[in-house]
Tab-separated table of C-alpha atoms in Angstrom:
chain	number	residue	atom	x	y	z
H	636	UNK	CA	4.787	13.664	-10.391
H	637	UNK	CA	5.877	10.946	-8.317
H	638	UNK	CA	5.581	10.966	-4.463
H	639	UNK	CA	7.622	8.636	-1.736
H	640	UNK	CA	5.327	7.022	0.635
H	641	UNK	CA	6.474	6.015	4.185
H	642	UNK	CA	6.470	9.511	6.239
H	643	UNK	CA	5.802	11.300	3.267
H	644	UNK	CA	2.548	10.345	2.601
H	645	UNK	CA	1.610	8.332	5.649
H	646	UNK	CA	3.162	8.788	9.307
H	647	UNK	CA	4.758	6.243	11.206
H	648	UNK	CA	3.451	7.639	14.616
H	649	UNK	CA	0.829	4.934	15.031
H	650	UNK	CA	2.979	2.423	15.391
H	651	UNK	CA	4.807	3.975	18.590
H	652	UNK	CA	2.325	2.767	21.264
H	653	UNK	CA	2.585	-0.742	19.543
H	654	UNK	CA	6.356	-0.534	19.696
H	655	UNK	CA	5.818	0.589	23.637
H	656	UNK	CA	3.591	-2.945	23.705
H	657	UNK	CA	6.906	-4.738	22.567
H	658	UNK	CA	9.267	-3.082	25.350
H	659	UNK	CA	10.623	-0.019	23.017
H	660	UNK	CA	11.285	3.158	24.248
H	661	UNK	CA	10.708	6.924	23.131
H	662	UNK	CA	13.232	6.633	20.836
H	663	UNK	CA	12.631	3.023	19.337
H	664	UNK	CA	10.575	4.266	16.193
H	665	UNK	CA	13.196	6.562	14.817
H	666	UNK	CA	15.746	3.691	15.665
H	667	UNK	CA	13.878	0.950	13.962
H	668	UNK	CA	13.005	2.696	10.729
H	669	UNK	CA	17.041	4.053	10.648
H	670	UNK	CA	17.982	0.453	10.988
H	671	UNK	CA	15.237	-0.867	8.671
H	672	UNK	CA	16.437	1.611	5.984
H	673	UNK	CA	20.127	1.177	6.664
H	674	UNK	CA	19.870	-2.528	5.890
H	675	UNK	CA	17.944	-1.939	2.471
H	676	UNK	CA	20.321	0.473	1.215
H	677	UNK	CA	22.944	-1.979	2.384
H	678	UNK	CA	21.455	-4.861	0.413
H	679	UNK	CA	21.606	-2.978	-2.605
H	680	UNK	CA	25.011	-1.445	-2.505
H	681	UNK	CA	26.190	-5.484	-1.984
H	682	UNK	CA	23.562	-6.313	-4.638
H	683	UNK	CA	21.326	-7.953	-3.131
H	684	UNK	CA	17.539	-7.418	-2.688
H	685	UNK	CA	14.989	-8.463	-0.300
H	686	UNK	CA	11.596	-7.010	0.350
H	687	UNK	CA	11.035	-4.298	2.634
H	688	UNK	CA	8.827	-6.871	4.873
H	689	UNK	CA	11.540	-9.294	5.515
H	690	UNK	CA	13.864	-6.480	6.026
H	691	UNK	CA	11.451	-4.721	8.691
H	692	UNK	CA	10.838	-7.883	10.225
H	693	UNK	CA	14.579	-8.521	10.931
H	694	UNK	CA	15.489	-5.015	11.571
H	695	UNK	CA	13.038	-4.777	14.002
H	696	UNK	CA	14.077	-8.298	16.292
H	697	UNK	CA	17.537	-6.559	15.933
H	698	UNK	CA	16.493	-3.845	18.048
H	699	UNK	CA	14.035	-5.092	19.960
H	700	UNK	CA	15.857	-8.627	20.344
H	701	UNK	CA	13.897	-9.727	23.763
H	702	UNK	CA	10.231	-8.949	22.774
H	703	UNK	CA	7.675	-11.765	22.298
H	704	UNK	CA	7.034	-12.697	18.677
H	705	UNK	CA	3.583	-11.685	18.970
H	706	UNK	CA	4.061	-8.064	19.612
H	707	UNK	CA	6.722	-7.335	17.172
H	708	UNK	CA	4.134	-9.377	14.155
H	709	UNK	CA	1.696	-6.449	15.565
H	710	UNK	CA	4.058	-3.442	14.888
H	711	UNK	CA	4.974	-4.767	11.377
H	712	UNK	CA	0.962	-5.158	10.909
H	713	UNK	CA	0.899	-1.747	11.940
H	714	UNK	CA	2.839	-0.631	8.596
H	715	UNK	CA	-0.646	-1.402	7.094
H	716	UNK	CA	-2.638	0.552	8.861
H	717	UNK	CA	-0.832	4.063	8.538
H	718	UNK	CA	-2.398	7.480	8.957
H	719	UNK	CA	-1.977	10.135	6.083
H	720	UNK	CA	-0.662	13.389	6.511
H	721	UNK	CA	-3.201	15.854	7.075
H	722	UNK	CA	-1.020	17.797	4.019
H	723	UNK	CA	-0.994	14.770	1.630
H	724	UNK	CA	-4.216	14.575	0.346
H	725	UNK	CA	-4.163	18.018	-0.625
H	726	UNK	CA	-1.536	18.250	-1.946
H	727	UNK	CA	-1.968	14.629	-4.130
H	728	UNK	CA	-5.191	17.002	-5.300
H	729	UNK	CA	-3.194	19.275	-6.142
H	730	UNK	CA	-0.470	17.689	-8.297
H	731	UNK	CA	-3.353	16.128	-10.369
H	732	UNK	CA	-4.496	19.241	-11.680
H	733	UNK	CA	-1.145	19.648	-13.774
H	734	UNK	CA	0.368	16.337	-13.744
H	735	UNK	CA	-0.216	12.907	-13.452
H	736	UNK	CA	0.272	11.630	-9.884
H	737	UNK	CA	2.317	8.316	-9.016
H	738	UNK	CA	3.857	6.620	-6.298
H	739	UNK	CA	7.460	5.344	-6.008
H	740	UNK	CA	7.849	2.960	-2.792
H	741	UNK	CA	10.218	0.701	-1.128
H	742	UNK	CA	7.635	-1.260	-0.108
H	743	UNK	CA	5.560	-3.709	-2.362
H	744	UNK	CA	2.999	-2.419	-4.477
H	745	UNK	CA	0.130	-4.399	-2.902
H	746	UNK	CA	1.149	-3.385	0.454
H	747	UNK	CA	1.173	-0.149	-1.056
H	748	UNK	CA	-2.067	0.092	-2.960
H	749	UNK	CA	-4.022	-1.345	0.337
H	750	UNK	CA	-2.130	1.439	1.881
H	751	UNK	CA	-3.339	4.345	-0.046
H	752	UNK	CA	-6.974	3.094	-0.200
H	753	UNK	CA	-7.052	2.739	3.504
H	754	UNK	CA	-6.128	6.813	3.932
H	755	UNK	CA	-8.059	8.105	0.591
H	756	UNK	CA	-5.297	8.913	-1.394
H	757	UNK	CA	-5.715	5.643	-3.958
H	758	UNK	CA	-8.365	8.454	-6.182
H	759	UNK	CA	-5.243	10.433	-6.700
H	760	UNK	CA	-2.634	7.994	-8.012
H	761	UNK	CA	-2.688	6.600	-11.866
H	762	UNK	CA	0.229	4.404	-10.920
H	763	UNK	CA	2.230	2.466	-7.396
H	764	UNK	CA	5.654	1.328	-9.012
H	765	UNK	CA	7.400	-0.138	-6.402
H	766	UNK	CA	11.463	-1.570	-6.322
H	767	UNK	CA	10.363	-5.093	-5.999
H	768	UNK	CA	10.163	-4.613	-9.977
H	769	UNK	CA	13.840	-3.184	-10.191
H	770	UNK	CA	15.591	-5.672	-7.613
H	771	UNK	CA	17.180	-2.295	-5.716
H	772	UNK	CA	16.008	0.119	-3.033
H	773	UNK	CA	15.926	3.715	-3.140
H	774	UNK	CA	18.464	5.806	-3.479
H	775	UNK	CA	20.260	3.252	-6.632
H	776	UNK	CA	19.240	4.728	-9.396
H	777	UNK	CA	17.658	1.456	-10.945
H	778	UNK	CA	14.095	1.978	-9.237
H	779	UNK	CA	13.957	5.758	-10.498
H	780	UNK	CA	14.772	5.424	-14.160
H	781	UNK	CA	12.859	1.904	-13.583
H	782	UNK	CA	9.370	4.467	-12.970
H	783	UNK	CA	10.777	7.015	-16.202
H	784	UNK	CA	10.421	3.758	-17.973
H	785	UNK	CA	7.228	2.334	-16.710
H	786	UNK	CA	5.941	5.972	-17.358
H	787	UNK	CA	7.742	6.274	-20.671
H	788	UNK	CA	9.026	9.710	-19.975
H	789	UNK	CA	12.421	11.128	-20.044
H	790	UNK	CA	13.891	10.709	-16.503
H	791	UNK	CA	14.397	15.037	-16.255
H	792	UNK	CA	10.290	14.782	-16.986
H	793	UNK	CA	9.657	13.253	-14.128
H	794	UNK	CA	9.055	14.648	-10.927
H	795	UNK	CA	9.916	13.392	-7.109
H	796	UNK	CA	8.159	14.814	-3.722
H	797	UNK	CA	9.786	13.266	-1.149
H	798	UNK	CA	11.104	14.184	3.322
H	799	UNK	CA	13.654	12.348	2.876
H	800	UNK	CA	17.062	14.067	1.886
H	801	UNK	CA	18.654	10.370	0.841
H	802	UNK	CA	15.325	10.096	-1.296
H	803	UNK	CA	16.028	13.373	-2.673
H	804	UNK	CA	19.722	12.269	-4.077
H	805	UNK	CA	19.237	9.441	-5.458
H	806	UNK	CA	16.657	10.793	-7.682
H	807	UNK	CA	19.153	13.449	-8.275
H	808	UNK	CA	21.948	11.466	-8.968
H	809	UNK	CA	19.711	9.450	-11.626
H	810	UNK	CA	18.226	12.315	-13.088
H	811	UNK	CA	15.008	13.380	-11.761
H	812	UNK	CA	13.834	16.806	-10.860
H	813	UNK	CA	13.204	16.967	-6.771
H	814	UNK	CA	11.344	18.192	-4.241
H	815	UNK	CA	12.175	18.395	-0.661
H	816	UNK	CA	9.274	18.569	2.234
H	817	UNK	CA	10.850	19.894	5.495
H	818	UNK	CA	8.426	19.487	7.988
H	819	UNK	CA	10.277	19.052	11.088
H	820	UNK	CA	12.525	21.929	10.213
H	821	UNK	CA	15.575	20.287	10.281
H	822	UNK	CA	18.928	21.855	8.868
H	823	UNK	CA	19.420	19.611	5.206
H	824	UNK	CA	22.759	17.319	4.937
H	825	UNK	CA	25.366	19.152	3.404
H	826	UNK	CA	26.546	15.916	1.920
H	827	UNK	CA	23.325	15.293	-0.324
H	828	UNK	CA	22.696	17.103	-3.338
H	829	UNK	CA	20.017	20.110	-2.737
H	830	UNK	CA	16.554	19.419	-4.203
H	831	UNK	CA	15.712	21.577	-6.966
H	832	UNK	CA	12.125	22.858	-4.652
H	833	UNK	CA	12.218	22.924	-0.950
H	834	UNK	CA	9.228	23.827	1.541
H	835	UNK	CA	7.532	23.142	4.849
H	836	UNK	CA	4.711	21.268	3.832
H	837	UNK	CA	4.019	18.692	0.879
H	838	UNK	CA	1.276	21.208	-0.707
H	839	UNK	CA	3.945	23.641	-0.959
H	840	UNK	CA	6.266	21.989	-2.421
H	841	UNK	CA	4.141	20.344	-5.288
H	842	UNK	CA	3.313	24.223	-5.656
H	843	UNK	CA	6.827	24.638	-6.173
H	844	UNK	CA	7.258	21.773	-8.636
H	845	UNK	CA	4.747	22.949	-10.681
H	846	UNK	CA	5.940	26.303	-11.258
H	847	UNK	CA	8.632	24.964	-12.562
H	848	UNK	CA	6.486	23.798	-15.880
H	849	UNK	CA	4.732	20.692	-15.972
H	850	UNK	CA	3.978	18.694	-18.618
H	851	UNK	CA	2.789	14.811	-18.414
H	852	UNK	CA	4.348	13.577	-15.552
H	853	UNK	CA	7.571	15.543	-15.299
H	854	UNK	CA	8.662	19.601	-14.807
H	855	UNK	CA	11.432	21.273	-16.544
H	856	UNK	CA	12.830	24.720	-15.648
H	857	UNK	CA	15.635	26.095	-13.267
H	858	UNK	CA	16.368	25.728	-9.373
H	859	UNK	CA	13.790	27.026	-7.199
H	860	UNK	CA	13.270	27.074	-3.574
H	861	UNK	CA	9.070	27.218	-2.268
């Protein structure tokens, strides 16, 4: 079972008082990661890669273009020192007791690893694959059937617990069963495909995944919604 990271796993919240430091507002966060993630998907669709550091670190002078260079080097030090969702770790403990657990990340897999240590979940995972290896960001397909064949499994074996409804169709689209975690409530694009498991918290929808019949790293079985 693979799990996204960045406000799946880990929260972006501690970075708002260091974006406040920097001159950004209320809304600034949301702003900065939409722009961050905007020009990564961008990249790829030209063809193009670059890591998700230099892309945070540009995305971020765009919208904060008058801050000191000082302050905005402490918010992208921030993305290193992340809390966890109070619902991740269980429910990482939970996915291990039918599958094997792995991460799938935009971000590098050293970045990553130091990432998951830091909040206790680095126990859980067997494997951090990260894009960097597939030259593309998530949603192109290349970085999930990149993981299917780091994993050696069949792309349908393999399983992918992410918030994000993007995240959620571009495993879709490249074969994966998904799992959507809802937990600010909000009303799913109609323009994305629908994850085969939906819930309001990341234990329930590894639950949910695993109903479906897990074996190795992947589930097989019809639509269901937990």
């Amino acid at each position: 079972m693979a799990f996204d990271v960045i406000d799946t796993l880990f929260s972006l919240a501690s970075l708002e008082p260091l974006l406040a430091g920097a001159g950004g507002g209320p809304s600034t966060l949301e702003l900065w990661f939409r722009r961050l993630l905007g020009d990564g998907f961008a990249l790829t669709a030209a063809g193009d890669y670059r890591s998700f550091s230099d892309v945070a670190k540009a995305s971020l002078r765009s919208v904060l273009p008058d801050a000191h260079d000082h302050d905005l080097e402490a918010v992208v030090a921030g993305l290193a020192e992340l809390d966890a969702h109070p619902d991740s770790a269980p429910a990482m403990g939970r996915a291990v007791e039918g599958a094997r657990v792995v991460v799938l990340t935009n971000g590098s897999a050293r970045s990553t690893h130091a990432l998951l240590e830091r909040g206790g979940l680095d126990a859980f995972v067997d494997t951090v694959v990260s894009v960097a290896d597939a030259k593309a960001w998530k949603p192109a397909a290349a970085p999930y059937l990149h993981a299917a064949a780091v994993l050696d499994v069949a792309p349908e074996r393999l399983a992918m617990a992410t918030v994000h409804p993007w995240d959620v169709h571009g495993a879709h689209r490249a074969g994966l069963t998904t799992g959507w975690c809802n937990r600010d409530g909000r009303r799913y694009p109609a323009t994305f495909h629908v994850a085969d498991v939906h819930g309001p918290e990341l234990v329930s929808v590894v639950e949910a995944l695993l109903g479906l019949g897990v074996s190795g790293l992947g589930v097989s079985g019809s639509e269901v919604s937990g």
